[in-house]
Coordinates of C-alpha atoms in Angstrom, one line a residue:
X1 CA 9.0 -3.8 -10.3
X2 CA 11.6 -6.3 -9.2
X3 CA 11.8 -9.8 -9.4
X4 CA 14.1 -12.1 -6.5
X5 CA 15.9 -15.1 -7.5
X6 CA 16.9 -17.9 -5.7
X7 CA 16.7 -21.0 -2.7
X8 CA 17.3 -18.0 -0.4
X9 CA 15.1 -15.3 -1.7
X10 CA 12.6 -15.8 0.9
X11 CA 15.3 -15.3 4.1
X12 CA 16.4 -12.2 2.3
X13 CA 13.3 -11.0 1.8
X14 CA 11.8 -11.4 5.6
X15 CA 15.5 -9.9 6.3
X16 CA 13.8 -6.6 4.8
X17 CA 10.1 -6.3 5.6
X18 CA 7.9 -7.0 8.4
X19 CA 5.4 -9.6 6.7
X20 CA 5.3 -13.2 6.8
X21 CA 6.8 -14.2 3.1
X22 CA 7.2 -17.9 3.7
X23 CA 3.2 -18.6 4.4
X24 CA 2.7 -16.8 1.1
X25 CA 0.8 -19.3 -1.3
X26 CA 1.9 -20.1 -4.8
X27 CA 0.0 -16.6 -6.9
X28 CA -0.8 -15.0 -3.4
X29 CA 0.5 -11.4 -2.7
X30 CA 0.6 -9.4 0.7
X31 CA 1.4 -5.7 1.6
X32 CA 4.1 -5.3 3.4
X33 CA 6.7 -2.4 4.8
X34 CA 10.4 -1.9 4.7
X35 CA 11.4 -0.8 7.7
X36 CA 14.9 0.8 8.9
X37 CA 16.8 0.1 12.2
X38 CA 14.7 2.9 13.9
X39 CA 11.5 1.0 13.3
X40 CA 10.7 3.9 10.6
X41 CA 9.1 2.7 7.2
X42 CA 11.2 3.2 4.2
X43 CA 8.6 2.1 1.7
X44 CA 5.4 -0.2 1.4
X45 CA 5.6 -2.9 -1.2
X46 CA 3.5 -5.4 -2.6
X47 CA 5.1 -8.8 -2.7
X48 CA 4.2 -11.9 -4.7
X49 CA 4.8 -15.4 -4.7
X50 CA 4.9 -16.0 -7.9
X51 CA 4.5 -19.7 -9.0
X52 CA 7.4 -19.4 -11.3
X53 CA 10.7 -19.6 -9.4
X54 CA 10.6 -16.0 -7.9
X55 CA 9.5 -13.2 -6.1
X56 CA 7.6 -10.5 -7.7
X57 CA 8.1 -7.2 -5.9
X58 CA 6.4 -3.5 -6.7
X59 CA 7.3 -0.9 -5.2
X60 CA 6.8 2.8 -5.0
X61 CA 8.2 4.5 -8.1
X62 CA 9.3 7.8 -6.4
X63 CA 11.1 5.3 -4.0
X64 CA 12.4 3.7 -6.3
X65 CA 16.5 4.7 -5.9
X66 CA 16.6 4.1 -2.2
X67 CA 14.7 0.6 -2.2
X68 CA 17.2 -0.8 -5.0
X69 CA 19.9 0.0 -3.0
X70 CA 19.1 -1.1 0.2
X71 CA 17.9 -4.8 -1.8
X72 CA 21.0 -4.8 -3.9
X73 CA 23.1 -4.2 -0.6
X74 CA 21.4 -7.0 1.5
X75 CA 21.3 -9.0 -1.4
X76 CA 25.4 -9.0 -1.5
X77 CA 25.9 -9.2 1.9
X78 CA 23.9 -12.4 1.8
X79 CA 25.7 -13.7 -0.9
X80 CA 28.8 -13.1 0.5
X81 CA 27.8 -15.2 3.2
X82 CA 26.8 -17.9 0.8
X83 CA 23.1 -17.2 0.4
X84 CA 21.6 -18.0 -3.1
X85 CA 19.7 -14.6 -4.1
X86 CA 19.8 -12.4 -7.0
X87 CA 17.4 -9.5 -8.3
X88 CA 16.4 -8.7 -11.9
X89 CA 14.9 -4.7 -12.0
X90 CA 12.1 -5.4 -14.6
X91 CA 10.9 -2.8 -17.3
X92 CA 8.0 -3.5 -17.6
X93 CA 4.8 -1.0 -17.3
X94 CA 2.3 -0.9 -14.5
X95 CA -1.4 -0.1 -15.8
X96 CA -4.2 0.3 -13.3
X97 CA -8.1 -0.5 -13.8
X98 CA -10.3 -0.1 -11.0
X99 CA -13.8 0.0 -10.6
X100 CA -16.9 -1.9 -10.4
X101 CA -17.0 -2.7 -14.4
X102 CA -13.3 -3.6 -13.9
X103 CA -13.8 -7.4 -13.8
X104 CA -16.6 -7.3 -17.3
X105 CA -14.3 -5.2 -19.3
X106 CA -11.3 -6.9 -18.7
X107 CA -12.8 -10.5 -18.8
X108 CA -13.5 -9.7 -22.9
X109 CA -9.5 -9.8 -23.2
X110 CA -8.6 -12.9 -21.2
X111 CA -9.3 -16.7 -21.6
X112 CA -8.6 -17.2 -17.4
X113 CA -11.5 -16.7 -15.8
X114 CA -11.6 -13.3 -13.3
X115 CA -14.3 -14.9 -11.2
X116 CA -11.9 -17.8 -9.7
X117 CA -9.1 -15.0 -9.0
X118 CA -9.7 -13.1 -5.6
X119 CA -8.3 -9.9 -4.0
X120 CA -4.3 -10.0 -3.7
X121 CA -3.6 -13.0 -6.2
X122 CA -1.1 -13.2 -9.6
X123 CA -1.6 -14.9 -12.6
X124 CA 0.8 -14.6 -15.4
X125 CA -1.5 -14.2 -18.6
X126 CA -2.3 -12.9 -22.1
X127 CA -4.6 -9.4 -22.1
X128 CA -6.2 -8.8 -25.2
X129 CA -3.3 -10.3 -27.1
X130 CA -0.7 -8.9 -25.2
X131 CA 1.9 -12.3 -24.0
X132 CA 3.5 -12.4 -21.3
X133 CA 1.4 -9.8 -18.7
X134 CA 0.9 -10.2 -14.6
X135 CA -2.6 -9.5 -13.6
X136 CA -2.7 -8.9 -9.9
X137 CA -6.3 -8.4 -8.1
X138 CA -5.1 -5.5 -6.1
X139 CA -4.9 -1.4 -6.7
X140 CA -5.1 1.6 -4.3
X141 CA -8.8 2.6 -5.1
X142 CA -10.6 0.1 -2.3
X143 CA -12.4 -1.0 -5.2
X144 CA -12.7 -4.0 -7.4
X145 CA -9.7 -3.4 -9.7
X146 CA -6.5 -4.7 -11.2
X147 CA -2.9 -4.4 -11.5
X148 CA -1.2 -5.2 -15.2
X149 CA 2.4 -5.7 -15.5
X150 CA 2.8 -5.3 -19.2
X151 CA 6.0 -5.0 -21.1
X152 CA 7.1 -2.0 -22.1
X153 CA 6.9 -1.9 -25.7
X154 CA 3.4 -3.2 -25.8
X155 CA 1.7 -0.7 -22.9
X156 CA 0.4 1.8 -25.3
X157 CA -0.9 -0.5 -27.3
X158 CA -3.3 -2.1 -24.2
X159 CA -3.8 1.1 -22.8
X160 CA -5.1 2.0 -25.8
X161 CA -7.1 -0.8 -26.4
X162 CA -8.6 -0.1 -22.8
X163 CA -9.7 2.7 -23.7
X164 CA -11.3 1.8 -26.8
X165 CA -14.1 0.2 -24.2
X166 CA -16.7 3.7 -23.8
X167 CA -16.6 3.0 -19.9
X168 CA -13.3 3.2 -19.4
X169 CA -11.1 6.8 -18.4
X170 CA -8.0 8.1 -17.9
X171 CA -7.9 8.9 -14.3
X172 CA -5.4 11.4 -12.8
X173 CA -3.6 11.4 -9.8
X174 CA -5.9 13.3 -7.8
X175 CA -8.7 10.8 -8.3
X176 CA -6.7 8.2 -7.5
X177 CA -5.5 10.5 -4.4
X178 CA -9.6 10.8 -3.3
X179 CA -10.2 7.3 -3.9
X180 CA -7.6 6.1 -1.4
X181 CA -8.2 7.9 0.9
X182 CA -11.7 7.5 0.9
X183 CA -10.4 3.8 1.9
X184 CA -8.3 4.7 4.6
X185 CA -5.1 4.2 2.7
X186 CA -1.8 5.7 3.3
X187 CA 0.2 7.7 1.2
X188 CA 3.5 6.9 1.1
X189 CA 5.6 10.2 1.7
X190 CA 2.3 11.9 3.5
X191 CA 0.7 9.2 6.0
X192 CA 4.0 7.4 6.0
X193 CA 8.0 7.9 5.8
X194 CA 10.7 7.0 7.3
X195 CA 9.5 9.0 11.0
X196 CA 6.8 6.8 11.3
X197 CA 6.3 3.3 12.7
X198 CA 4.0 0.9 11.8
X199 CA 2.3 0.8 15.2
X200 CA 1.9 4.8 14.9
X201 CA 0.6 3.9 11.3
X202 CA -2.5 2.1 12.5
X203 CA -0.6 -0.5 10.4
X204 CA 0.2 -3.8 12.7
X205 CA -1.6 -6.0 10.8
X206 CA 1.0 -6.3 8.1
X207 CA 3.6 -7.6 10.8
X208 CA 3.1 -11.9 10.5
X209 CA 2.5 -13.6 13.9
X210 CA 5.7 -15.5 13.3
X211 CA 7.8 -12.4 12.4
X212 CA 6.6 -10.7 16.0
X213 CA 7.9 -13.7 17.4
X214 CA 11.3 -14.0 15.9
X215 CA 11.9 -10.1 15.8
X216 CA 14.3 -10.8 12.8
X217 CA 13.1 -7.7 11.0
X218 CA 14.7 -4.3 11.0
X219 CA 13.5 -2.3 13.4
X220 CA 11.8 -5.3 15.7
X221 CA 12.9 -4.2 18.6
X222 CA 11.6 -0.4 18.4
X223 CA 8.5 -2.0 17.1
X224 CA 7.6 -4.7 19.3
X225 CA 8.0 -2.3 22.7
X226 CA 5.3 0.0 21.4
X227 CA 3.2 -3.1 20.1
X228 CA 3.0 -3.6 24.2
X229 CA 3.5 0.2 25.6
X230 CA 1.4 1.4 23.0
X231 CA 2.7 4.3 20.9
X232 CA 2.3 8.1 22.1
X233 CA 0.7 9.4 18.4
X234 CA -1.7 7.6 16.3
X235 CA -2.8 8.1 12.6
X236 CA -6.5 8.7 12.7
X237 CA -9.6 9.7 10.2
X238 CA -10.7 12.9 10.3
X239 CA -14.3 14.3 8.7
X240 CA -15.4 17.6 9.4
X241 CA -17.9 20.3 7.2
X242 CA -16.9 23.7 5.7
X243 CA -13.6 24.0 4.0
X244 CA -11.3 21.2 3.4
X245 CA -8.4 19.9 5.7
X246 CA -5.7 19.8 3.6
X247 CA -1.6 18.4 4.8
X248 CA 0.5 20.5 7.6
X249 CA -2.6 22.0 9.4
X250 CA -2.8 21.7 12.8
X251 CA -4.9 19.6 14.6
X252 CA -5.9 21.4 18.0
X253 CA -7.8 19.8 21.6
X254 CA -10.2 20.5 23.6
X255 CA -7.9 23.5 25.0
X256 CA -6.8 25.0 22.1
X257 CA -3.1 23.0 22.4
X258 CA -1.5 21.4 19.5
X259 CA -2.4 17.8 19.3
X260 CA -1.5 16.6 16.1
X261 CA -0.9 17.1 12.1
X262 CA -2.9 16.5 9.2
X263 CA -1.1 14.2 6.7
X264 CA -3.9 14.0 3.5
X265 CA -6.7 15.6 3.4
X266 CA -9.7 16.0 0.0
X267 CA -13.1 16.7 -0.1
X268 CA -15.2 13.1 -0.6
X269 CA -16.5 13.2 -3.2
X270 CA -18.5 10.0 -2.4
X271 CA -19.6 11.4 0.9
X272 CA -20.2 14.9 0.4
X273 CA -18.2 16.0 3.3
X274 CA -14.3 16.9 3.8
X275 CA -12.4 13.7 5.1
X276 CA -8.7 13.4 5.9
X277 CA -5.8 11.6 7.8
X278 CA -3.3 13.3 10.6
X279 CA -1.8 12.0 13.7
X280 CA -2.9 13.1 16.9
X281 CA -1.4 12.6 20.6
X282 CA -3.1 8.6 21.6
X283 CA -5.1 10.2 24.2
X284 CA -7.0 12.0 21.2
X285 CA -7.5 9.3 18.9
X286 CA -10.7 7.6 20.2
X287 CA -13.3 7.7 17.3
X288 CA -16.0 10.2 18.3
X289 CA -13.4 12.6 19.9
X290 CA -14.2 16.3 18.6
X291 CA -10.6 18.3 18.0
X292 CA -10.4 21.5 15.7
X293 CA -8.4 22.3 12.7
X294 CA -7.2 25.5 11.9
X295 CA -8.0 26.0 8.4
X296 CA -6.2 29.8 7.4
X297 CA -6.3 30.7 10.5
X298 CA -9.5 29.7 11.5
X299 CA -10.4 26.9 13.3
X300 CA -13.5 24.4 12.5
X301 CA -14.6 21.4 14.4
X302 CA -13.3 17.7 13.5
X303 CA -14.1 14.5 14.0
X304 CA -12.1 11.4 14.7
X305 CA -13.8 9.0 12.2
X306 CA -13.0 5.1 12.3
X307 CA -11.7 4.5 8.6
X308 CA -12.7 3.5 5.5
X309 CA -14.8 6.5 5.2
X310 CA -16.1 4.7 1.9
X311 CA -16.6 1.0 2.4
X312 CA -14.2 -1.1 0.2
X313 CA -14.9 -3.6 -2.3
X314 CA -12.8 -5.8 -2.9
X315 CA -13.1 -8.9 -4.6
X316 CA -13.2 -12.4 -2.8
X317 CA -13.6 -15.7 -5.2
X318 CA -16.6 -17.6 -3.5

């Protein structure tokens, strides 16, 4: 978790990411990708306008290294040039609760009221006694959840006291990992890195109209030719019955030839059946197109499946 100071820290942020920063309202958060020169994506973060004086920025912890640097080395170039910027690294926690009792349990510990604060906005708060937290209406589940920013020496103590409620659970990663894929999300370091683009991604939408138009993001150029030539692989849903599709196997055509990758894979266990994300060559990538997998050496049908698999629920104040 970062937070960026300063008149400026809007230009250096757009100088970063894809997404449009500037039309972000005071509280209101977006999704949004780092990119490199090559049009590749070096992370996905979640960025917030706060509406204190800065910039609120998560990002992925196991990228956390290469994401500091590269912000800490635009941030200097800028203020060499005389740009008004500066980053804080916060240490604060990060405690997820997600789920469809998520707003009822949580609204016991808050005097703001949950109802008035829809999917992808901040507010800076007090959680069951705990000053100073960020609760963000976001998560990775695709359902109804929450974000906490806690400090540090007070997390065990709300974790704690979450847990005290009989409906809430520790969740490990590999629920988590079933969850979002379920909602078509990508994994960052599986369905994403540094190779991939966010056209190839299925991921276009993060890119603001204005930022298409100014190309003033890394990678623009790359980005905006196969926005119009369309790019050659695309990340598709996969379902398929028998054993699971798990990451690296191959994804075969009609012929037999190799046509792809799988990048996650799990069996749903919403849906019954084995789901899972790859990309395949474009011509493939129709939904309703049957490929194969090759599952230890053995290939079973697959079929291209529009995504979410599970219909998301997040939360939109009326």
């Amino acid at each position: 978790q970062t937070r960026v100071y300063g008149r400026d820290r809007v230009r250096f942020m757009e100088s970063l990411v894809v997404g449009d920063i500037a039309e972000l309202k005071p509280g209101q958060a977006t999704l949004t990708l780092l990119t490199n020169e090559r049009g590749g994506i070096v992370d996905d973060l979640i960025v917030t306008n706060t509406s204190e004086d800065h910039l609120y920025v998560v990002s992925n912890a196991s990228c956390t290294d290469k994401d500091l640097a590269i912000m800490r080395g635009r941030a200097v170039e800028l203020q060499a040039a005389g740009s008004d910027v500066h980053l804080e690294v916060s240490d604060n926690a990060l405690l997820a609760l997600q789920g469809p009792s998520m707003a009822r349990v949580l609204q016991v510990g808050l005097t703001d009221d949950l109802a008035k604060l829809s999917f992808m906005n901040s507010i800076t708060t007090t959680v069951f006694g705990v000053p100073g937290c960020r609760v963000t209406r976001c998560g990775y589940t695709g359902e109804d959840g929450v974000e906490i920013s806690v400090p540090m020496g007070r997390a065990v103590e709300l974790a704690e006291q979450l847990l005290g409620v009989p409906e809430v659970w520790l969740a490990g990663l590999a629920a988590r990992d079933s969850l979002r894929l379920e909602a078509g999300l990508c994994l960052y370091g599986n369905d994403i890195d540094e190779t991939t683009t966010p056209a190839e991604a299925g991921l276009l939408w993060t890119l603001g109209k204005r930022r298409r138009t100014a190309m003033d993001f890394p990678g623009a150029a790359i980005i905006m030719r196969q926005v119009k030539e369309k790019p050659k692989h695309k990340r598709v849903g996969l379902t398929s019955v028998g054993p699971p599709i798990r990451p690296h196997m191959a994804i075969l055509g009609p012929e037999g030839t190799l046509v792809g990758t799988v990048t996650s894979g799990c069996p749903s266990p919403s849906l019954g059946k084995n789901i899972a994300m790859g990309y395949v060559e474009a011509a493939h990538s129709r939904a309703g197109t049957t490929l194969t997998v090759e599952v230890r050496k053995k290939q079973h049908p697959a079929l291209v499946t529009k995504m979410p698999f599970v219909p998301t629920q997040y939360y939109m104040a009326k």
